[in-house]
Amino acid sequence: MASSYDHAITVFSPDGHLFQVEYAQEAVKKGSTAVGLRGDSIVVLGVEKKSVPKLQDERTVRKIHKLDDHVCMAFAGLTADARILVNMARVECQSYRLTVEDPVSMSYIARHIASVKQHFTQRPGLRPFGLSTLIVGFDYDGSAHLFQTDPSGTYHEWKANAIGRSGKTVSEFLEKHYTDEIAKSDEACIKLTVRALLEVVQSGGKNIELAIMKKGQPLEILDTKTVEKLVAETEKERDEEAEAKKKAGGK
């Protein structure tokens, strides 16, 4: 049935599917895992870094991008598609600033990115963007936000979420461990993001990239040594928790 209806993006199948959009969502599931988390005064993005060839400059492989001084984005899916979407979003941020004379609001830029994606699902001769995004930042009133967009053009706000390979597994982990108490602590938010990534990243800190933004401060991408230190601390705490549960179960 699918083969008869997946050639044109604007044609629905009899059971209501747009197969090209669903294929784009499959491309997202093959991408590197990305995690976003929103605290009371911090937002955190963490992504799984794939190993690069020895002679390749790893600075050219980025999964976290700054859109404006107070907005950044991580993605899972096709890197080439992400580059185009990032450029569109950056232009819109500056256009908004020139027109309104205020920084772009988080809900506005999330809605704009989602609208661009939706446009590419409804026009002949185009194809959907093969990526999902996590957009984090602060509004002018200091409130932190995390939005997710997917290839269909829908967007939602979250406290914490994950996309990409094993995104469902990581999301379930976040649902189980994210609390309002953790949201109050910047350090706890960062460590929970690391711990969530370690659910699917087996090789430790060298394959994790972390970016944090605190209220009133610019985006900071943590260096490898800092990430490895956080990973070591997180793994130690996880092992101690497991040991405590084991002793409690033995009693």
Coordinates of C-alpha atoms in Angstrom, one line a residue:
M1 CA 0.0 0.0 0.0
A2 CA 2.8 2.4 0.9
S3 CA 4.5 2.1 -2.5
S4 CA 1.5 3.6 -4.2
Y5 CA 1.4 6.7 -2.1
D6 CA 4.9 7.5 -1.1
H7 CA 6.1 9.1 -4.4
A8 CA 4.4 12.5 -3.9
I9 CA 4.6 14.4 -0.6
T10 CA 1.2 16.1 -1.0
V11 CA -0.8 12.9 -1.5
F12 CA -2.4 11.2 1.5
S13 CA -2.8 7.4 1.6
P14 CA -6.4 6.1 2.1
D15 CA -5.6 5.5 5.8
G16 CA -4.5 9.1 6.3
H17 CA -0.7 8.8 6.2
L18 CA 1.8 11.2 4.5
F19 CA 4.6 8.6 4.0
Q20 CA 7.3 11.0 3.1
V21 CA 6.9 12.8 6.4
E22 CA 7.0 9.4 8.2
Y23 CA 10.2 8.5 6.3
A24 CA 11.7 11.8 7.5
Q25 CA 10.8 10.9 11.1
E26 CA 12.7 7.6 10.5
A27 CA 15.7 9.6 9.5
V28 CA 15.6 11.4 12.8
K29 CA 15.6 8.0 14.6
K30 CA 18.9 7.2 12.9
G31 CA 20.5 10.4 14.1
S32 CA 22.7 11.0 17.1
T33 CA 20.9 11.3 20.4
A34 CA 20.2 14.8 21.7
V35 CA 18.9 15.7 25.2
G36 CA 17.4 19.0 26.4
L37 CA 16.6 19.9 29.9
R38 CA 15.1 23.1 31.4
G39 CA 15.8 24.2 35.0
D40 CA 14.6 27.2 36.9
S41 CA 17.6 29.3 36.0
I42 CA 19.5 27.1 33.5
V43 CA 18.9 25.3 30.2
V44 CA 21.1 22.3 29.2
L45 CA 21.7 20.6 25.8
G46 CA 23.6 17.4 25.5
V47 CA 24.4 15.5 22.3
E48 CA 26.1 12.2 21.4
K49 CA 29.2 12.9 19.4
K50 CA 30.1 10.3 16.8
S51 CA 33.8 9.5 16.5
V52 CA 35.4 11.4 13.6
P53 CA 38.3 10.2 11.4
K54 CA 41.7 11.0 12.8
L55 CA 42.5 13.6 10.1
Q56 CA 39.2 15.4 10.2
D57 CA 38.8 18.6 12.2
E58 CA 36.1 17.8 14.7
R59 CA 35.1 21.5 14.9
T60 CA 33.4 21.1 11.6
V61 CA 31.0 18.6 13.1
R62 CA 28.6 20.4 15.4
K63 CA 25.2 19.3 16.7
I64 CA 24.6 22.4 18.9
H65 CA 24.2 25.8 17.2
K66 CA 23.7 29.3 18.6
L67 CA 20.7 31.1 17.0
D68 CA 20.9 34.3 19.0
D69 CA 22.5 35.5 22.2
H70 CA 19.7 33.9 24.2
V71 CA 18.7 31.0 22.0
C72 CA 20.4 27.8 20.9
M73 CA 19.4 24.6 19.2
A74 CA 20.5 20.9 19.0
F75 CA 19.2 18.5 16.4
A76 CA 19.0 14.9 15.4
G77 CA 18.9 13.8 11.8
L78 CA 20.4 15.1 8.6
T79 CA 23.3 17.5 9.2
A80 CA 23.0 19.2 5.8
D81 CA 19.3 19.9 6.4
A82 CA 20.1 21.3 9.8
R83 CA 22.6 23.8 8.3
I84 CA 19.9 25.3 6.1
L85 CA 17.3 25.5 8.9
V86 CA 19.9 27.0 11.3
N87 CA 20.7 29.8 8.8
M88 CA 16.9 30.5 8.3
A89 CA 16.4 30.7 12.0
R90 CA 19.3 33.0 12.6
V91 CA 18.1 35.4 9.9
E92 CA 14.6 35.4 11.5
C93 CA 16.1 36.2 14.9
Q94 CA 17.9 39.2 13.5
S95 CA 14.9 40.3 11.4
Y96 CA 12.6 40.1 14.5
R97 CA 15.2 42.2 16.5
L98 CA 15.3 44.9 13.8
T99 CA 11.5 45.0 13.4
V100 CA 10.4 44.8 17.0
E101 CA 13.6 46.1 18.7
D102 CA 13.4 43.3 21.2
P103 CA 15.1 39.9 21.3
V104 CA 13.0 37.1 19.7
S105 CA 10.8 35.2 22.1
M106 CA 11.3 31.5 22.5
S107 CA 7.7 30.6 21.5
Y108 CA 8.0 32.8 18.4
I109 CA 11.3 31.2 17.1
A110 CA 10.0 27.7 17.9
R111 CA 6.8 28.4 16.0
H112 CA 8.8 29.9 13.1
I113 CA 11.0 26.8 12.8
A114 CA 8.0 24.6 12.9
S115 CA 6.2 26.7 10.3
V116 CA 9.2 26.4 7.9
K117 CA 9.1 22.6 8.4
Q118 CA 5.4 22.4 7.8
H119 CA 5.7 24.5 4.6
F120 CA 8.1 21.8 3.2
T121 CA 5.4 19.1 3.8
Q122 CA 2.7 20.9 1.8
R123 CA 4.3 22.0 -1.5
P124 CA 5.0 19.9 -4.5
G125 CA 8.6 19.6 -5.6
L126 CA 9.9 19.9 -2.0
R127 CA 10.7 17.3 0.6
P128 CA 10.4 17.4 4.4
F129 CA 13.4 18.4 6.6
G130 CA 14.9 15.2 7.9
L131 CA 15.6 16.4 11.4
S132 CA 14.0 17.1 14.8
T133 CA 15.2 20.0 16.9
L134 CA 15.5 20.9 20.6
I135 CA 15.4 24.7 21.1
V136 CA 16.4 26.2 24.4
G137 CA 16.8 29.7 25.8
F138 CA 15.4 32.5 28.0
D139 CA 12.7 35.0 27.3
Y140 CA 13.2 38.7 28.2
D141 CA 11.4 38.1 31.6
G142 CA 14.1 35.5 32.5
S143 CA 11.9 32.4 32.2
A144 CA 13.6 29.3 30.7
H145 CA 12.1 27.4 27.8
L146 CA 12.6 24.1 25.9
F147 CA 10.8 23.4 22.7
Q148 CA 10.9 20.4 20.4
T149 CA 10.0 20.4 16.7
D150 CA 9.7 17.4 14.4
P151 CA 9.6 17.0 10.5
S152 CA 5.9 17.3 10.3
G153 CA 6.0 20.9 11.6
T154 CA 4.5 20.3 15.0
Y155 CA 6.1 21.7 18.1
H156 CA 5.7 21.3 21.9
E157 CA 7.2 22.8 25.0
W158 CA 8.9 20.4 27.5
K159 CA 10.6 20.3 30.8
A160 CA 13.0 17.7 29.5
N161 CA 13.1 15.6 26.3
A162 CA 15.3 13.5 24.0
I163 CA 15.4 13.0 20.2
G164 CA 17.3 10.8 17.8
R165 CA 18.6 7.3 18.3
S166 CA 17.2 5.7 21.4
G167 CA 15.3 8.9 22.1
K168 CA 12.4 7.0 23.5
T169 CA 14.6 5.2 26.0
V170 CA 16.2 8.4 27.2
S171 CA 12.9 10.2 27.4
E172 CA 11.5 7.4 29.7
F173 CA 14.6 7.8 31.8
L174 CA 14.0 11.6 32.1
E175 CA 10.3 11.0 33.0
K176 CA 11.4 8.8 35.8
H177 CA 14.1 11.0 37.3
Y178 CA 13.2 14.6 36.5
T179 CA 11.7 16.5 39.5
D180 CA 11.0 20.0 40.5
E181 CA 13.8 19.7 43.1
I182 CA 16.3 18.9 40.4
A183 CA 15.1 21.9 38.4
K184 CA 16.1 24.2 41.3
S185 CA 19.7 23.1 41.1
D186 CA 21.9 24.0 38.1
E187 CA 24.4 21.3 39.0
A188 CA 21.7 18.7 39.3
C189 CA 20.3 19.7 35.9
I190 CA 23.6 19.3 34.2
K191 CA 24.3 15.9 35.9
L192 CA 20.9 14.6 35.0
T193 CA 21.5 15.5 31.3
V194 CA 24.8 13.6 31.4
R195 CA 23.3 10.6 33.2
A196 CA 20.5 10.5 30.5
L197 CA 23.1 10.5 27.7
L198 CA 25.1 7.7 29.4
E199 CA 22.0 5.5 29.0
V200 CA 22.9 5.2 25.3
V201 CA 26.5 6.5 25.1
Q202 CA 28.9 3.7 26.1
S203 CA 32.3 5.4 25.5
G204 CA 32.1 8.1 28.2
G205 CA 32.9 11.8 28.0
K206 CA 34.8 11.9 24.8
N207 CA 31.6 11.2 22.8
I208 CA 29.4 13.7 24.7
E209 CA 29.0 17.4 23.9
L210 CA 27.4 19.6 26.5
A211 CA 26.2 23.2 26.2
I212 CA 24.7 25.2 29.1
M213 CA 23.1 28.6 29.3
K214 CA 22.3 30.3 32.6
K215 CA 19.9 33.2 33.2
G216 CA 21.6 36.4 32.0
Q217 CA 24.7 34.7 30.7
P218 CA 25.9 33.7 27.2
L219 CA 25.9 30.1 25.9
E220 CA 28.8 28.0 27.1
I221 CA 30.0 24.8 25.4
L222 CA 31.9 22.8 28.0
D223 CA 35.4 21.6 27.0
T224 CA 36.3 17.9 26.9
K225 CA 38.0 17.8 30.3
T226 CA 35.1 19.4 32.1
V227 CA 32.7 16.9 30.4
E228 CA 34.9 13.9 31.3
K229 CA 35.0 15.2 34.9
L230 CA 31.2 15.4 35.0
V231 CA 30.9 11.9 33.5
A232 CA 33.2 10.5 36.1
E233 CA 31.3 12.1 39.0
T234 CA 27.9 11.0 37.5
E235 CA 29.1 7.4 37.1
K236 CA 30.4 7.4 40.6
E237 CA 27.1 8.7 42.0
R238 CA 25.2 6.1 39.9
D239 CA 27.3 3.3 41.2
E240 CA 26.9 4.4 44.8
E241 CA 23.1 4.5 44.3
A242 CA 23.1 1.0 42.8
E243 CA 25.2 -0.3 45.7
A244 CA 22.9 1.3 48.3
K245 CA 19.9 -0.2 46.6
K246 CA 21.6 -3.6 46.5
K247 CA 22.4 -3.4 50.3
A248 CA 18.8 -2.3 51.0
G249 CA 17.5 -5.2 49.0
G250 CA 19.8 -7.6 50.8
K251 CA 18.3 -6.6 54.2

